[in-house]
Amino acid sequence: MRIERRTFLAALGASIAGMQTVRANAAISRATERPMRFIGVYTPHGRAHELWQPRAGFDLRFDDSILAPFDDAAKLGKSYKDRLLVLDGIDLSAGITVGTSGHDGPRVILTGSGANGKNPSIDQYLAVECGLGAETQHTSLVLGVGEEQPDIGSCISYGPGGTPLPKWIDPKQTFAELFGAPIAGGREEVERQRALGQSVLDVARADLARLAARAPSSERTKMDQHQTALREIEKRLAGPSDSCPAPPAPDASRFPRFRAHNGGAPYLDAVADLQIDLLARAFACDLTRFGTIFLGDLSRTHLFPELPEDIHIEVAHRYDSANEHHAGTPATWKMLAVQNRYSYSKVARLLSRLDEAGVLDDTIVYVSGDMGDPAKHSSRSVPTLIAGGAGGHFKMGRYLDCRDAQGAGIPNNRLLVSIAQAFGIQTSRFGFAADPAIVSGRLDALNG
Amino acid sequence: MRSWRASASVLFAVLMGCGGAAKPHAEHAPGAAATATASALFPARVRRLSNLEYERTVNDLLGTKESIAEKLPPDVRREGYTVNADQTVPSAWQARASAITRDLAHRAATDRLDQLAPCVDHNVRACGERFIARIGRLAYRRPLDAAEQSRLIDAFELADKDGGLAAGVELVLTALLQSPSLLYVTELGEGGRPGQRLTLTPYETASELSYMLRGGPPDDDLLDRARDGAMSTADGREKEARRLLAMNDTRRQFRRFVLEWLEVDGLARDAKSESLYPRYESLKSHMLDETAGFVDEVMVYGGGSVRALLDARFASVDPTMARFYGLTSYGPRASLRGTERAGILQQASFLAAHAHEDETSPVKRGDFVLRKLLCQKVPRPGEVGVDIVFPPPSKDATTRERYANHVEISACNDCHERLDPIGFTFEGFDAIGAARTKENDRPIDTKAKFEIDGKTVSFANSQELSHWLAEKPEVADCYARQAFRFFAAEADPRVEGELDALRHDLPAARRDNLFEMLIAYVRSDLFVKREVKP
């Protein structure tokens, strides 16, 4: 069978010759090594703290509890309560000091830096800079739902130099990049296509080397990142070795649109599910060990009959919290809790999928948001969870209040340092801030 | 609807002056004056093309009109501008670009083989070599060196041995369209050590000129002039710049700049409350068309000056927008008499982009004027340790009345006494830019009085504000800086100081003309020299 010339693109990042299979080399077949994995998740709209904080005895099932989806055996077949660490009093301090807060807070979550930072986010640091993503076909995955723009308000993954990384927001694209379209043709033709693909890469490599040799050292980071991108293409060119069943392709009729604007909002629920399932599948097949997903501003999902149309303005902005001088308005907590619980139901789905695939125990899922109190656009006390088995490095199944007696929180950088250490990276600082106290030190309490 | 727009031939006449031929104004040589004292230069660097620049580059090369930019991961912005040195090639961009270029190369080699690689003598190898030398020079915007040529010939032969000329052409195109020499505009000259200054090569200079003025790569003519030495003199560069400015592409560039400067180019992604503004979705494209048409008019007849943009006193509207504004006529220069609109700041696109989903935002509108028209820094609330306090909703008050408490809270007051009054002058327009005299049955108040630069000023409405801004030298300076951030793809306050000086050396009559300003820049050493950063 003669294959279309254009399908040689499939050899550069897709599966081969109708096998519909992909490489899966570690999680299942090399269980003894048990590599660590990381997923970062962004959830929007802050949280209603009154209904987010677990009750005594780590109770997640009280009335209107936001964390209830993690303890919902009826829906997920089991409770994930014992795989959850609820962290109170985590501040996006490095951002707050330079004004990268509120809607710009996503910049800080995984980088521990404000907009002036140049370091990559923790997922990229581990996967690319420390080389922990080198073995898998995809060094890392950067996914999103609804919002494609690479601005600091809608990205949690940052490359070297601190620039936001593009997200795949179309499940069709995510599927195609991960599992490819089967191509017809014999082994000889596949080999030929691979040789052609390699020659394209050789030209690009040589050209890049020529350029890098002439570029000043200030441009080194850019050249390195490009080099990494070419290596990534080459990894996929090498093609599959072992096999892992590819999931069925996403049913595009479920989401005629996938961008938040221009009428896409009603489909974002389906898009979020598909992206989460594909992310989990990629981990299950060991196509990658590092991923992030930005669960965008799902403010017009029409999913909540009990809430107003515009959740951003009419729910998040109207949240009226309790404090020592003020009783707050419980009705506004309950409204925000509906949305918060929805976001966490997606995270619980991710945990469940990872669990089914047998990779949850080795995974650290870091779930956070850009704001604590959304009405104040405050990036203090942002809702933070660590989920998964974390490879046994953290003591799970508890609530940890990191606030001091005066109610002051701690920088999220400590968490990032602890995560890096769990991956065996001996670092005592992560992120960038003028004040070294912000970026230094780990969070000892995680280890129990 | 586009027929009434300014035509390219009109533009040509304007830019060429009355004589119809480019006449370098060497008599006052603005570049020379600035160069002698230039203490700062832009850095030597490599800059990845923006997605639109990439699209034009690929289309010019293949002779196609494909839309490519929208299929790539969106550009990273710097100060709101898509043309900047922060663009990189992350894996996801490379993967998309690879997939797109493979498809385009395949189609080009199938559909346009005769135009791309005419081969009458049937000597495939010779045809391949000719093709590579010609297309390679256009793709890399310089002649290929021997090693590059031979690498591409190797690739060509690998494909050609099974698939013939078309296969060879396809593979070479696939390689060229994603090769770093095409993807990056280089500003490296012949190299240099940190701290040293260098001069761009003639071919680099030609690329700078072409991407700046037409958003696309140099054509064969420009590459020939570069080879023949035209880029090394101020007059030679000016002559080429005027030739490029007369091309239709310049209009796209100027539009792009104004849309990005105004922060309205994301309007298509902007949503408003469907219950409050049911018309918005269907109006958006008309709004953007209006701004694009208006910008064309100002470019052709107003020299692209900020004065003309702010205080044109006409609208470029189709019947839909004319109705929306309550105008009695439509067309490229419809009168705004009887309205409170003056220019670009009262266009629906701007007013909608700088508003919330369900109400206006005096803060956003004021913030824009301070940041982008006066180039003043406005700290974000977090930076000064302030939590945002939203004015509580009310069915019995105007937005302005609800915002009154902003200035009552002292921590907020420092900034909001600057921001809010400017924004209040726009309160005669709702969150999608429709005129209004009442909100919640209470009368709208657009009057404002505030201090700026130590002087008290007062305005009846935003029309008066626009008129005042249009005449303010600081606004002209700020606008010039903003324009350089887009056209020079770099933001460096020290170099911007040099550029200010360059502009102020121009005769008064030409000082506010954006194109004369760019020509002065092209003539100067700032354009062709770089400093190697440590």
mmCIF file of N, CA and C in Angstrom, chain B residues 388-428:
data_model
loop_
_atom_site.group_PDB
_atom_site.id
_atom_site.type_symbol
_atom_site.label_atom_id
_atom_site.label_comp_id
_atom_site.label_asym_id
_atom_site.label_seq_id
_atom_site.Cartn_x
_atom_site.Cartn_y
_atom_site.Cartn_z
ATOM 1 N N ILE B 388 -7.993 44.411 46.412
ATOM 2 C CA ILE B 388 -9.007 45.070 45.592
ATOM 3 C C ILE B 388 -10.340 45.075 46.340
ATOM 4 N N VAL B 389 -10.995 46.219 46.308
ATOM 5 C CA VAL B 389 -12.335 46.291 46.895
ATOM 6 C C VAL B 389 -13.299 46.684 45.786
ATOM 7 N N PHE B 390 -14.159 45.749 45.393
ATOM 8 C CA PHE B 390 -15.101 46.088 44.330
ATOM 9 C C PHE B 390 -16.233 46.920 44.892
ATOM 10 N N PRO B 391 -16.637 47.971 44.172
ATOM 11 C CA PRO B 391 -17.786 48.736 44.639
ATOM 12 C C PRO B 391 -18.998 47.815 44.666
ATOM 13 N N PRO B 392 -19.764 47.801 45.757
ATOM 14 C CA PRO B 392 -20.909 46.900 45.816
ATOM 15 C C PRO B 392 -21.911 47.232 44.709
ATOM 16 N N PRO B 393 -22.581 46.202 44.168
ATOM 17 C CA PRO B 393 -23.551 46.480 43.117
ATOM 18 C C PRO B 393 -24.717 47.294 43.673
ATOM 19 N N SER B 394 -25.342 48.062 42.818
ATOM 20 C CA SER B 394 -26.501 48.833 43.256
ATOM 21 C C SER B 394 -27.396 49.115 42.069
ATOM 22 N N LYS B 395 -28.686 49.006 42.305
ATOM 23 C CA LYS B 395 -29.646 49.299 41.233
ATOM 24 C C LYS B 395 -30.085 50.764 41.281
ATOM 25 N N ASP B 396 -29.585 51.492 42.272
ATOM 26 C CA ASP B 396 -30.041 52.884 42.443
ATOM 27 C C ASP B 396 -28.913 53.889 42.278
ATOM 28 N N ALA B 397 -27.803 53.466 41.718
ATOM 29 C CA ALA B 397 -26.685 54.410 41.622
ATOM 30 C C ALA B 397 -25.993 54.238 40.276
ATOM 31 N N THR B 398 -25.302 55.285 39.857
ATOM 32 C CA THR B 398 -24.487 55.155 38.654
ATOM 33 C C THR B 398 -23.161 54.514 39.044
ATOM 34 N N THR B 399 -22.453 54.034 38.041
ATOM 35 C CA THR B 399 -21.136 53.439 38.299
ATOM 36 C C THR B 399 -20.250 54.465 39.020
ATOM 37 N N ARG B 400 -20.309 55.683 38.542
ATOM 38 C CA ARG B 400 -19.481 56.732 39.144
ATOM 39 C C ARG B 400 -19.800 56.910 40.622
ATOM 40 N N GLU B 401 -21.081 56.903 40.948
ATOM 41 C CA GLU B 401 -21.467 57.057 42.359
ATOM 42 C C GLU B 401 -20.954 55.885 43.196
ATOM 43 N N ARG B 402 -21.008 54.696 42.600
ATOM 44 C CA ARG B 402 -20.527 53.525 43.333
ATOM 45 C C ARG B 402 -19.014 53.579 43.546
ATOM 46 N N TYR B 403 -18.307 54.196 42.603
ATOM 47 C CA TYR B 403 -16.851 54.259 42.718
ATOM 48 C C TYR B 403 -16.382 55.318 43.702
ATOM 49 N N ALA B 404 -17.330 56.129 44.202
ATOM 50 C CA ALA B 404 -16.927 57.243 45.061
ATOM 51 C C ALA B 404 -16.090 56.764 46.246
ATOM 52 N N ASN B 405 -16.393 55.560 46.779
ATOM 53 C CA ASN B 405 -15.674 55.113 47.976
ATOM 54 C C ASN B 405 -14.213 54.755 47.708
ATOM 55 N N HIS B 406 -13.866 54.570 46.414
ATOM 56 C CA HIS B 406 -12.471 54.325 46.061
ATOM 57 C C HIS B 406 -11.565 55.376 46.660
ATOM 58 N N VAL B 407 -11.984 56.623 46.500
ATOM 59 C CA VAL B 407 -11.112 57.705 46.947
ATOM 60 C C VAL B 407 -11.318 58.013 48.419
ATOM 61 N N GLU B 408 -12.296 57.322 49.017
ATOM 62 C CA GLU B 408 -12.465 57.499 50.466
ATOM 63 C C GLU B 408 -11.536 56.573 51.239
ATOM 64 N N ILE B 409 -11.124 55.473 50.598
ATOM 65 C CA ILE B 409 -10.190 54.565 51.271
ATOM 66 C C ILE B 409 -8.779 55.074 50.963
ATOM 67 N N SER B 410 -8.046 55.469 51.989
ATOM 68 C CA SER B 410 -6.818 56.227 51.727
ATOM 69 C C SER B 410 -5.773 55.408 50.979
ATOM 70 N N ALA B 411 -5.694 54.108 51.242
ATOM 71 C CA ALA B 411 -4.685 53.294 50.574
ATOM 72 C C ALA B 411 -4.927 53.255 49.063
ATOM 73 N N CYS B 412 -6.182 53.321 48.669
ATOM 74 C CA CYS B 412 -6.522 53.246 47.249
ATOM 75 C C CYS B 412 -6.364 54.601 46.573
ATOM 76 N N ASN B 413 -6.568 55.622 47.398
ATOM 77 C CA ASN B 413 -6.674 56.975 46.878
ATOM 78 C C ASN B 413 -5.461 57.427 46.079
ATOM 79 N N ASP B 414 -4.272 57.028 46.531
ATOM 80 C CA ASP B 414 -3.046 57.487 45.882
ATOM 81 C C ASP B 414 -3.083 57.281 44.369
ATOM 82 N N CYS B 415 -3.558 56.105 43.978
ATOM 83 C CA CYS B 415 -3.605 55.833 42.545
ATOM 84 C C CYS B 415 -4.944 56.227 41.950
ATOM 85 N N HIS B 416 -6.009 55.944 42.685
ATOM 86 C CA HIS B 416 -7.320 56.126 42.068
ATOM 87 C C HIS B 416 -7.727 57.576 41.896
ATOM 88 N N GLU B 417 -7.073 58.475 42.621
ATOM 89 C CA GLU B 417 -7.371 59.879 42.343
ATOM 90 C C GLU B 417 -6.772 60.286 40.994
ATOM 91 N N ARG B 418 -5.806 59.501 40.500
ATOM 92 C CA ARG B 418 -5.281 59.728 39.151
ATOM 93 C C ARG B 418 -6.128 58.990 38.118
ATOM 94 N N LEU B 419 -6.497 57.754 38.456
ATOM 95 C CA LEU B 419 -7.159 56.882 37.483
ATOM 96 C C LEU B 419 -8.625 57.238 37.245
ATOM 97 N N ASP B 420 -9.373 57.317 38.342
ATOM 98 C CA ASP B 420 -10.829 57.356 38.221
ATOM 99 C C ASP B 420 -11.364 58.575 37.462
ATOM 100 N N PRO B 421 -10.869 59.796 37.759
ATOM 101 C CA PRO B 421 -11.463 60.958 37.061
ATOM 102 C C PRO B 421 -11.310 60.862 35.540
ATOM 103 N N ILE B 422 -10.156 60.365 35.081
ATOM 104 C CA ILE B 422 -9.981 60.202 33.639
ATOM 105 C C ILE B 422 -11.054 59.246 33.124
ATOM 106 N N GLY B 423 -11.220 58.142 33.850
ATOM 107 C CA GLY B 423 -12.233 57.159 33.449
ATOM 108 C C GLY B 423 -13.643 57.717 33.484
ATOM 109 N N PHE B 424 -13.927 58.567 34.445
ATOM 110 C CA PHE B 424 -15.289 59.115 34.556
ATOM 111 C C PHE B 424 -15.690 59.925 33.323
ATOM 112 N N THR B 425 -14.723 60.546 32.656
ATOM 113 C CA THR B 425 -15.093 61.334 31.467
ATOM 114 C C THR B 425 -15.695 60.443 30.371
ATOM 115 N N PHE B 426 -15.405 59.122 30.440
ATOM 116 C CA PHE B 426 -15.936 58.188 29.436
ATOM 117 C C PHE B 426 -17.276 57.582 29.839
ATOM 118 N N GLU B 427 -17.818 57.998 30.969
ATOM 119 C CA GLU B 427 -19.040 57.356 31.466
ATOM 120 C C GLU B 427 -20.259 57.585 30.567
ATOM 121 N N GLY B 428 -20.135 58.488 29.604
ATOM 122 C CA GLY B 428 -21.222 58.663 28.638
ATOM 123 C C GLY B 428 -21.318 57.505 27.650
#
